[in-house]
Short mmCIF file of C-alpha atoms in Angstrom, two decimals:
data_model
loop_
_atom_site.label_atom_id
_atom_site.label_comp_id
_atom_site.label_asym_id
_atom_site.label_seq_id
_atom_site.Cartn_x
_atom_site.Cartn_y
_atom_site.Cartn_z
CA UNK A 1 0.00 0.00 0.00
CA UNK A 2 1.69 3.70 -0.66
CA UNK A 3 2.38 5.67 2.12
CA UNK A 4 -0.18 8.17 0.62
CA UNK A 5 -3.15 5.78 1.75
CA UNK A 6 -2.03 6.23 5.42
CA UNK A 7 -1.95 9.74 5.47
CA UNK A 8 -5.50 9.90 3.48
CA UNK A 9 -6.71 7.72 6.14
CA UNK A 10 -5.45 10.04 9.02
CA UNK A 11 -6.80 13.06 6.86
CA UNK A 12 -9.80 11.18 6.72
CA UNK A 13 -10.60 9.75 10.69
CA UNK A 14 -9.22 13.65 12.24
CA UNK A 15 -12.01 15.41 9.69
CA UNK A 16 -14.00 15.84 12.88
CA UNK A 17 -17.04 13.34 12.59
CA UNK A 18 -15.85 11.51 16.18
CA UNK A 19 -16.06 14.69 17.67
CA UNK A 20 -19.67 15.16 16.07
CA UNK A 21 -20.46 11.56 17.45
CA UNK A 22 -19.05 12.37 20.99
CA UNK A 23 -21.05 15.73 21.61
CA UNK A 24 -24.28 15.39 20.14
CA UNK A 25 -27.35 14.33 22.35
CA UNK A 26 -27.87 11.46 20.42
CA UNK A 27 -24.83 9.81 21.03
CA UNK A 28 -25.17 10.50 24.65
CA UNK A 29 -28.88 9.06 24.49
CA UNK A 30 -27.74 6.05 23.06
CA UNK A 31 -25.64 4.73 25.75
CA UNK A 32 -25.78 1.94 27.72
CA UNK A 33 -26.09 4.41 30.94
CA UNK A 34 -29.26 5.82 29.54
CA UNK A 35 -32.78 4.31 29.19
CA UNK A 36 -35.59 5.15 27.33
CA UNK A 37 -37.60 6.30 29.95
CA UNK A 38 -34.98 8.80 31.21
CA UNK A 39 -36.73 12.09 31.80
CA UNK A 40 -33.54 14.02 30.47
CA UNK A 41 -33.45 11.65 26.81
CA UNK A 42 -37.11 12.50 26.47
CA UNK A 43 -36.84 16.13 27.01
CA UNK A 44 -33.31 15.94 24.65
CA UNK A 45 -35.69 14.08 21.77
CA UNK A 46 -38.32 17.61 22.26
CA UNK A 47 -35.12 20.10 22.66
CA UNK A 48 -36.68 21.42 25.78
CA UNK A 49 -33.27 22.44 27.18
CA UNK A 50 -34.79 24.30 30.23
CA UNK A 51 -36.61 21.23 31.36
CA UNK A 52 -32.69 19.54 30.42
CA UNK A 53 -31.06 22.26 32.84
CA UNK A 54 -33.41 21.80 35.75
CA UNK A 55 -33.02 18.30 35.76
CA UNK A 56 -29.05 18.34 35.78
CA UNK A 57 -28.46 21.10 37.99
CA UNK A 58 -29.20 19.36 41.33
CA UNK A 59 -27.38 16.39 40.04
CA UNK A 60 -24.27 18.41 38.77
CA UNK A 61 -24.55 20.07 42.54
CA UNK A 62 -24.13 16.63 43.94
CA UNK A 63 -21.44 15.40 41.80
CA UNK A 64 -22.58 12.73 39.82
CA UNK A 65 -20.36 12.13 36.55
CA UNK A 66 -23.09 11.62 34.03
CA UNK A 67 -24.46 14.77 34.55
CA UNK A 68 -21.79 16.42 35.01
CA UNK A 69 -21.19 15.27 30.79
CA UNK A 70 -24.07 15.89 29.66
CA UNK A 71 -24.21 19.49 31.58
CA UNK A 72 -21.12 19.97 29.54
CA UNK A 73 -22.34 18.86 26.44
CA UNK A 74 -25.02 21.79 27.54
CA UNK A 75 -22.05 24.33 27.51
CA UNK A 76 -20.50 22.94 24.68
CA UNK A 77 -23.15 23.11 22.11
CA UNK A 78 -24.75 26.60 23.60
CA UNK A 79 -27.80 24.67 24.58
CA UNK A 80 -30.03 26.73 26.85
CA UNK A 81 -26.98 28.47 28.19
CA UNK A 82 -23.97 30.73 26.62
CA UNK A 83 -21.54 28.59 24.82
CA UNK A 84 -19.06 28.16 27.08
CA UNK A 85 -15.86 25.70 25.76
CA UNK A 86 -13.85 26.54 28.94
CA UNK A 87 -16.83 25.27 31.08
CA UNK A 88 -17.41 22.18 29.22
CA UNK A 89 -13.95 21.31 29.24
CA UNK A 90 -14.17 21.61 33.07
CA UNK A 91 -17.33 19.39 33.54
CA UNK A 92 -15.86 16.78 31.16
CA UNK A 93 -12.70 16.84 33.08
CA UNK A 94 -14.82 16.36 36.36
CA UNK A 95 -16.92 13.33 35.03
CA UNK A 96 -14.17 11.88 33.33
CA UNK A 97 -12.08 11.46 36.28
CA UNK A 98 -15.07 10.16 38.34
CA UNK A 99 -14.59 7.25 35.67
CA UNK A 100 -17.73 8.03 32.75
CA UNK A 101 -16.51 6.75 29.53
CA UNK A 102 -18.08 8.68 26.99
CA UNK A 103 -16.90 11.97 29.48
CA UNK A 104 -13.25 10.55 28.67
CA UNK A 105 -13.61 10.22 24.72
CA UNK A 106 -15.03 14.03 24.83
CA UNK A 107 -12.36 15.19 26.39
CA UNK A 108 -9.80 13.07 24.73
CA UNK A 109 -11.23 14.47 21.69
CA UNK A 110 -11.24 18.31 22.79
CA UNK A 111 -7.61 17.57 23.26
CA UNK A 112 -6.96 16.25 19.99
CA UNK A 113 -8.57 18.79 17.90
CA UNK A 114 -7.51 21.51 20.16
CA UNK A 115 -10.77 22.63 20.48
CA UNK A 116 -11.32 25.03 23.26
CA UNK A 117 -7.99 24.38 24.31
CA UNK A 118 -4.46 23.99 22.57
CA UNK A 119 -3.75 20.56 21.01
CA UNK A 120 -2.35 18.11 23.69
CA UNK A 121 -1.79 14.83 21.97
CA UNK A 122 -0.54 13.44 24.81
CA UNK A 123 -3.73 14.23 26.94
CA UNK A 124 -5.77 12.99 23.96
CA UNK A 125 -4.20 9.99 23.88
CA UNK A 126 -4.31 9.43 27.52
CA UNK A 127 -8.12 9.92 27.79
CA UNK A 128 -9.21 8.50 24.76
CA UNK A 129 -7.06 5.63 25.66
CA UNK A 130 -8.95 4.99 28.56
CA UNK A 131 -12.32 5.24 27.31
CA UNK A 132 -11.72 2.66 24.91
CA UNK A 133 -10.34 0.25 28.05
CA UNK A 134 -13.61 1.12 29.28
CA UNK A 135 -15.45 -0.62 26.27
CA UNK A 136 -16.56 2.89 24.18
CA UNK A 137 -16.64 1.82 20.43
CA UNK A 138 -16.03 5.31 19.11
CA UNK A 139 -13.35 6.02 21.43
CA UNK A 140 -11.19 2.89 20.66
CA UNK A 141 -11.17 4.31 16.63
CA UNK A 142 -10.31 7.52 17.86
CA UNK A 143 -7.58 6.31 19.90
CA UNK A 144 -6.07 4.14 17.64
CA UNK A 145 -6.38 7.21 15.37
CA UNK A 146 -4.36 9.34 18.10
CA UNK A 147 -2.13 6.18 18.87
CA UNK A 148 -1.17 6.20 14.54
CA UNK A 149 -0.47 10.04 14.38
CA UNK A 150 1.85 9.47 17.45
CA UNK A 151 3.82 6.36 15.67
CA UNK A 152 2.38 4.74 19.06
CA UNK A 153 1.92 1.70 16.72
CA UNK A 154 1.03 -1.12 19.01
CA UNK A 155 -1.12 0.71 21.28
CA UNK A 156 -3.39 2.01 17.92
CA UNK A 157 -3.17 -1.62 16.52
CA UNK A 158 -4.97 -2.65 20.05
CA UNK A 159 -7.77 0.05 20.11
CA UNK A 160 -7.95 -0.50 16.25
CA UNK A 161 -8.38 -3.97 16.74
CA UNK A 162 -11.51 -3.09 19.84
CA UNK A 163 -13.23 -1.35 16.94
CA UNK A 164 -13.03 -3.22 14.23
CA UNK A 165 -14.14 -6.30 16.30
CA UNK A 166 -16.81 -4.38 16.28
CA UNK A 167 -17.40 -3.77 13.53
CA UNK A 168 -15.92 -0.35 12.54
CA UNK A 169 -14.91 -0.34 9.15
CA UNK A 170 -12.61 2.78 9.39
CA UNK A 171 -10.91 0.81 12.16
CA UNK A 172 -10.88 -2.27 9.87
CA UNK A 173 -9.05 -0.28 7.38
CA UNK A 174 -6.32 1.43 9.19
CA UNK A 175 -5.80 -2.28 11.06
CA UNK A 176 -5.22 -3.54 7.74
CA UNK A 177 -2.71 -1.04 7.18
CA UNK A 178 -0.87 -2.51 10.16
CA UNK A 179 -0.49 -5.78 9.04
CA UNK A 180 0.23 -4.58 5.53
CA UNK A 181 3.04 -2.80 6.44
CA UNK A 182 4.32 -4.29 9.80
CA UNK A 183 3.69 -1.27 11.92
CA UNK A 184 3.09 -2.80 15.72
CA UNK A 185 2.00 -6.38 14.72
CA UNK A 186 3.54 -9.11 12.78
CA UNK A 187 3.66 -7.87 8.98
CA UNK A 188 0.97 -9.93 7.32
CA UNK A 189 0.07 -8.80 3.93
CA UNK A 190 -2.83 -10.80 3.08
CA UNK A 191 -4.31 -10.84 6.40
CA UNK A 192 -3.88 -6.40 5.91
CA UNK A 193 -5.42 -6.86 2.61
CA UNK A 194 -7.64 -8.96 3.51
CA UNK A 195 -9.10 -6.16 6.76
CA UNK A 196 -8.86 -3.49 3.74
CA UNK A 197 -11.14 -5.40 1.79
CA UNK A 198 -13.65 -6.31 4.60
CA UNK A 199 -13.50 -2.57 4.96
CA UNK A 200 -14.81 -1.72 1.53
CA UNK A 201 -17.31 -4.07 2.05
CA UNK A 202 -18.54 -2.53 4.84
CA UNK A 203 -19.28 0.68 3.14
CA UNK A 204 -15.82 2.58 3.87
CA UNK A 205 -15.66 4.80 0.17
CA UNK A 206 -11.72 5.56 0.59
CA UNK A 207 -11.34 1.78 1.58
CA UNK A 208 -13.12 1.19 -2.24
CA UNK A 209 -10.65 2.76 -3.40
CA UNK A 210 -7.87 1.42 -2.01
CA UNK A 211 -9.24 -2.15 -3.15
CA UNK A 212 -10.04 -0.35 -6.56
CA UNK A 213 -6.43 0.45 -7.20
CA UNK A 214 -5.41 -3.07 -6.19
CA UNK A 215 -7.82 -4.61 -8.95
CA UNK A 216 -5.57 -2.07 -10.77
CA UNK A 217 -2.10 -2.55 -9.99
CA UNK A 218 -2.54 -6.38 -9.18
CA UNK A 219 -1.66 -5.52 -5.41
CA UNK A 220 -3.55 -7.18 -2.41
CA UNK A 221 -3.10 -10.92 -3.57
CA UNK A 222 -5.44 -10.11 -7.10
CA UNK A 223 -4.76 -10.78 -10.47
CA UNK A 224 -5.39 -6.89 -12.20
CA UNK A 225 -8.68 -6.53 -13.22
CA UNK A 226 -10.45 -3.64 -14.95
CA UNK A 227 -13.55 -4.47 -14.43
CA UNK A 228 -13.46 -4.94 -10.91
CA UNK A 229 -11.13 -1.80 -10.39
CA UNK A 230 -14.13 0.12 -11.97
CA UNK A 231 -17.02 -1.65 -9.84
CA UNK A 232 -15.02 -0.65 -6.34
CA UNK A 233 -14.46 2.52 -8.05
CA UNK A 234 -17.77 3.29 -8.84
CA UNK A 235 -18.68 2.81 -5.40
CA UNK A 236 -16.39 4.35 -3.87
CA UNK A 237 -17.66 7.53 -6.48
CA UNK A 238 -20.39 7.43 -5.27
CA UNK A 239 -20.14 8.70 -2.00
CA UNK A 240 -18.39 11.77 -3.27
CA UNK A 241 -15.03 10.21 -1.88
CA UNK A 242 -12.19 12.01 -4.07
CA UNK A 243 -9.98 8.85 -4.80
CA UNK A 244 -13.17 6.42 -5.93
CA UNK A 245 -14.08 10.02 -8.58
CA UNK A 246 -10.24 10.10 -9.38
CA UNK A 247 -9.74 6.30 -9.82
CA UNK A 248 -13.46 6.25 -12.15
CA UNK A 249 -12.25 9.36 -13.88
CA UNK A 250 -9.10 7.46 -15.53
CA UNK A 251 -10.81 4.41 -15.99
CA UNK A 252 -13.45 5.99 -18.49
CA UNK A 253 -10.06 8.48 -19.56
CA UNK A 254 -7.86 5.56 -20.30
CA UNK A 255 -10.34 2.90 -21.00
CA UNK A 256 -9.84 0.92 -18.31
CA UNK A 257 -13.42 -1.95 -17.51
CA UNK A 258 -15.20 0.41 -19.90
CA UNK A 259 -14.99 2.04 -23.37
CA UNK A 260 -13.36 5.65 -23.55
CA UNK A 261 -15.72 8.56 -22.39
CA UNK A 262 -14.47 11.36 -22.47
CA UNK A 263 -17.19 13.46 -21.48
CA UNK A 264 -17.85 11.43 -18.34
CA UNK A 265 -13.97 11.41 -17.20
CA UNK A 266 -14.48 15.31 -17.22
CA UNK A 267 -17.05 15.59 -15.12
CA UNK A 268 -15.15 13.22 -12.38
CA UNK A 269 -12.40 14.84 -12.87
CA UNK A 270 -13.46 18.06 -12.26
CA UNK A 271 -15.49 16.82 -8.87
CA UNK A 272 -11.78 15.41 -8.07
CA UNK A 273 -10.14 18.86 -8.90
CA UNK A 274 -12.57 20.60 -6.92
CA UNK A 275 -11.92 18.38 -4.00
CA UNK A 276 -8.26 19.23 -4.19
CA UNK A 277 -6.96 16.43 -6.15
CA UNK A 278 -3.50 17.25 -8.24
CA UNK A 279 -3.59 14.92 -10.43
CA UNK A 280 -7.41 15.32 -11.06
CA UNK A 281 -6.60 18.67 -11.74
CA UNK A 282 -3.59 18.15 -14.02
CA UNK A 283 -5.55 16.05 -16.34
CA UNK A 284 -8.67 18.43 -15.61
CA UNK A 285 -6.44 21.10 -17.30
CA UNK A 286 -5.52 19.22 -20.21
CA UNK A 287 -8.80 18.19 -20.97
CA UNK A 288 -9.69 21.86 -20.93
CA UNK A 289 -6.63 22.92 -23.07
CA UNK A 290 -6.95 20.82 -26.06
CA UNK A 291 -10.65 20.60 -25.70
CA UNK A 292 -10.90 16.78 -25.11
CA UNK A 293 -14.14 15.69 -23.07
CA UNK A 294 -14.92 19.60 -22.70
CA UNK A 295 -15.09 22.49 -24.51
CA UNK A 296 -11.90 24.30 -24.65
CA UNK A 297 -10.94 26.53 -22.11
CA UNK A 298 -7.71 28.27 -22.22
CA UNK A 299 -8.36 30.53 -18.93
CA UNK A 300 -9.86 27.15 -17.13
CA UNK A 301 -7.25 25.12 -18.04
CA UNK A 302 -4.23 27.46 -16.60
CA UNK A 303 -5.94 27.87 -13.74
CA UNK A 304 -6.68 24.15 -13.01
CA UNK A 305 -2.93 23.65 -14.48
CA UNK A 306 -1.28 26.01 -11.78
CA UNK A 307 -3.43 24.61 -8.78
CA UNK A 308 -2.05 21.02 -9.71
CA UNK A 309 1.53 22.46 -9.56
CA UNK A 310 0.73 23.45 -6.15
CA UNK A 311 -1.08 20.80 -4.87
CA UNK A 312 0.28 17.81 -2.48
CA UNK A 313 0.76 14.97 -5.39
CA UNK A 314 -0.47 11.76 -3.99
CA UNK A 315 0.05 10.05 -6.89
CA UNK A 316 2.35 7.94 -8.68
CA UNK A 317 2.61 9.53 -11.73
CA UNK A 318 4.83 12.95 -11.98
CA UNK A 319 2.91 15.19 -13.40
CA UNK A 320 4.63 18.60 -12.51
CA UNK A 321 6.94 18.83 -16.21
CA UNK A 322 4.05 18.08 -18.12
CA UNK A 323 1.89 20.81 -16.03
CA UNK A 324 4.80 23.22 -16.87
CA UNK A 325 4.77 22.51 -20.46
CA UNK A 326 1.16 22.78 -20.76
CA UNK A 327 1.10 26.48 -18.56
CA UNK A 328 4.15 27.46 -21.24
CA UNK A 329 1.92 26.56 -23.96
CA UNK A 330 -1.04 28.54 -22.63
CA UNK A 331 0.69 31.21 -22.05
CA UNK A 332 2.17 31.89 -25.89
CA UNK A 333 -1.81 32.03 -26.90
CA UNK A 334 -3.67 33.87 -23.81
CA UNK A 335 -3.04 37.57 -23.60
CA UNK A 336 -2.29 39.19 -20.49
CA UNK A 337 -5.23 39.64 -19.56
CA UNK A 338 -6.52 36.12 -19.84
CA UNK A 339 -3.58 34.99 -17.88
CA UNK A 340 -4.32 37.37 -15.04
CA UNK A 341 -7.97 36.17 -14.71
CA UNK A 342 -6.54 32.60 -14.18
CA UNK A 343 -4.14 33.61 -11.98
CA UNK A 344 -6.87 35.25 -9.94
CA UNK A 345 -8.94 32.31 -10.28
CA UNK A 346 -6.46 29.67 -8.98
CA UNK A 347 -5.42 32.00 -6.14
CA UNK A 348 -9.25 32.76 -4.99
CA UNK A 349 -9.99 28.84 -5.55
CA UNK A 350 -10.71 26.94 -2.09
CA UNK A 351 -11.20 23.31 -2.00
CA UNK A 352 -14.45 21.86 -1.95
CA UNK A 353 -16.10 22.20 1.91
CA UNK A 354 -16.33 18.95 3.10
CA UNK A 355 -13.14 16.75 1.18
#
């Protein structure tokens, strides 16, 4: 696997959606601690946050860790109170020493994304660390998460391993990774590939990816295979994951499990581009230049070309010489002018919200 898949998977697992998980009611509803019938769930499911405050403040009075989370959720999210991050953090602190997990993963998670407070990946690790000893599914992906970023590799390949027992298909993936490359377990390629795999099946789009390009490159202990490079692509597409529109985009540009469109590669590569993709956006360009799959557009084209220059190249293939060329070609027959609105364009362009 290229080192580029781990640090898409990092990009990928920090993007804040385990922070979402961690401080939304409904994640706090949903543990074991809490039953239907609790007064504070019900008045959560109507949003009545005064009814919420007046049932935690005696408890928070008293001490009792639960409430003391979910009265810093309260601060956290603004709920029925001034948003207060200093006073959440405080609260979470104070329930996650009195020993409540999902306390511990907020926390843990406050400290990884500096959030409130500066980044502490040491106190991230340490918290999140323990709410996964105590059993919390999210927490053991986000501390194997913490646990990779740190090089901490047998610690992540043991909270990995909690969630994708589990079932956690992000987990799954970055386990495979593990064993794929020998980072804090025995290096085990097919049994990696094999967790990689398991995780595209489960529905993770960059995993798709990943097992698209092996259908491509013959990697993973697979013959190569077009047509099955294009299936995992295609699902991996479509969940707007950048790699899955990337890998579809030169499969209908080269030909690859399908005849030749054109057209179609465009339009993926452009979605590819827009999500910050060099190599989308170096072929983007070219498209645009000669006026292949898209009408030509000189201005489009240099702009697209530049931003490729300039972004971080995943990719295997060197693009950068033949970007030059292609921005020297443009430039002999743009005027000034033109060139100056793509220059303008490329440095006003900001990557897709959300990729």
């Amino acid at each position: 696997m290229r080192p580029e898949v781990v640090s898409k998977w990092l990009r990928v697992s920090l993007a804040g959606t385990l922070l979402a998980a961690a401080l939304t009611g409904s994640a706090l509803a949903q543990s074991t601690a809490v039953q239907a019938a609790d007064p504070f769930d019900t008045a959560f499911q109507q949003r009545d946050y005064a009814t919420m405050l007046a049932l935690l403040r005696p408890l928070v009075e008293a001490g009792e860790p639960r409430a003391e989370g979910r009265m810093a959720l309260m601060y956290y999210q603004g709920w029925g109170v001034p948003r207060d991050l200093d006073k959440a953090r405080t609260l979470y602190l104070s329930s996650a020493e009195k020993g409540w997990p999902r306390a511990m993963y907020a926390l843990g998670r406050l400290y990884q994304r500096g959030d409130g407070v500066a980044v502490d990946k040491a106190k991230a690790l340490y918290w999140l660390g323990l709410a996964a000893e105590a059993g919390d599914r999210p927490a053991a992906l986000a501390a194997g998460d913490q646990a990779f970023d740190m090089k901490v590799y047998g610690k992540a390949a043991r909270w990995l391993r909690m969630a994708a027992d589990q079932g956690d298909a992000k987990a799954m993936f970055a386990l495979g990774l593990l064993y794929a490359d020998g980072l804090g377990v025995p290096k085990d390629r097919p049994a990696g590939f094999a967790l990689i795999r398991r995780s595209a099946e489960g529905g993770y789009a960059f995993a798709q990816a990943a097992v698209g390009e092996m259908y491509v490159l013959g990697e993973g202990g697979v013959a190569p295979n077009p047509a099955e490079a294009l299936a995992w692509y295609s699902r991996s597409a479509a969940q707007g994951e950048r790699d899955g529109l990337t890998g579809l985009a030169e499969a209908y540009a080269l030909g690859r499990g399908t005849p030749v469109d054109l057209a179609k590669a465009a339009g993926l590569y452009e979605r590819a581009a827009d999500a910050g993709v060099g190599l989308a956006q170096w072929r983007l360009g070219q498209m645009l230049q000669a006026g292949r799959g898209a009408p030509k557009d000189t201005v489009a084209a240099y702009k697209w070309l530049s931003l490729a220059l300039k972004a971080n190249n995943h990719s295997t293939i060197d693009y950068r010489a033949s970007a030059l060329a292609s921005l020297d070609a443009l430039a002999v027959e743009m005027s000034d002018d033109e060139i100056a609105r793509a220059q303008a364009l490329a440095a006003n362009w900001t990557r897709r919200p959300g990729d």
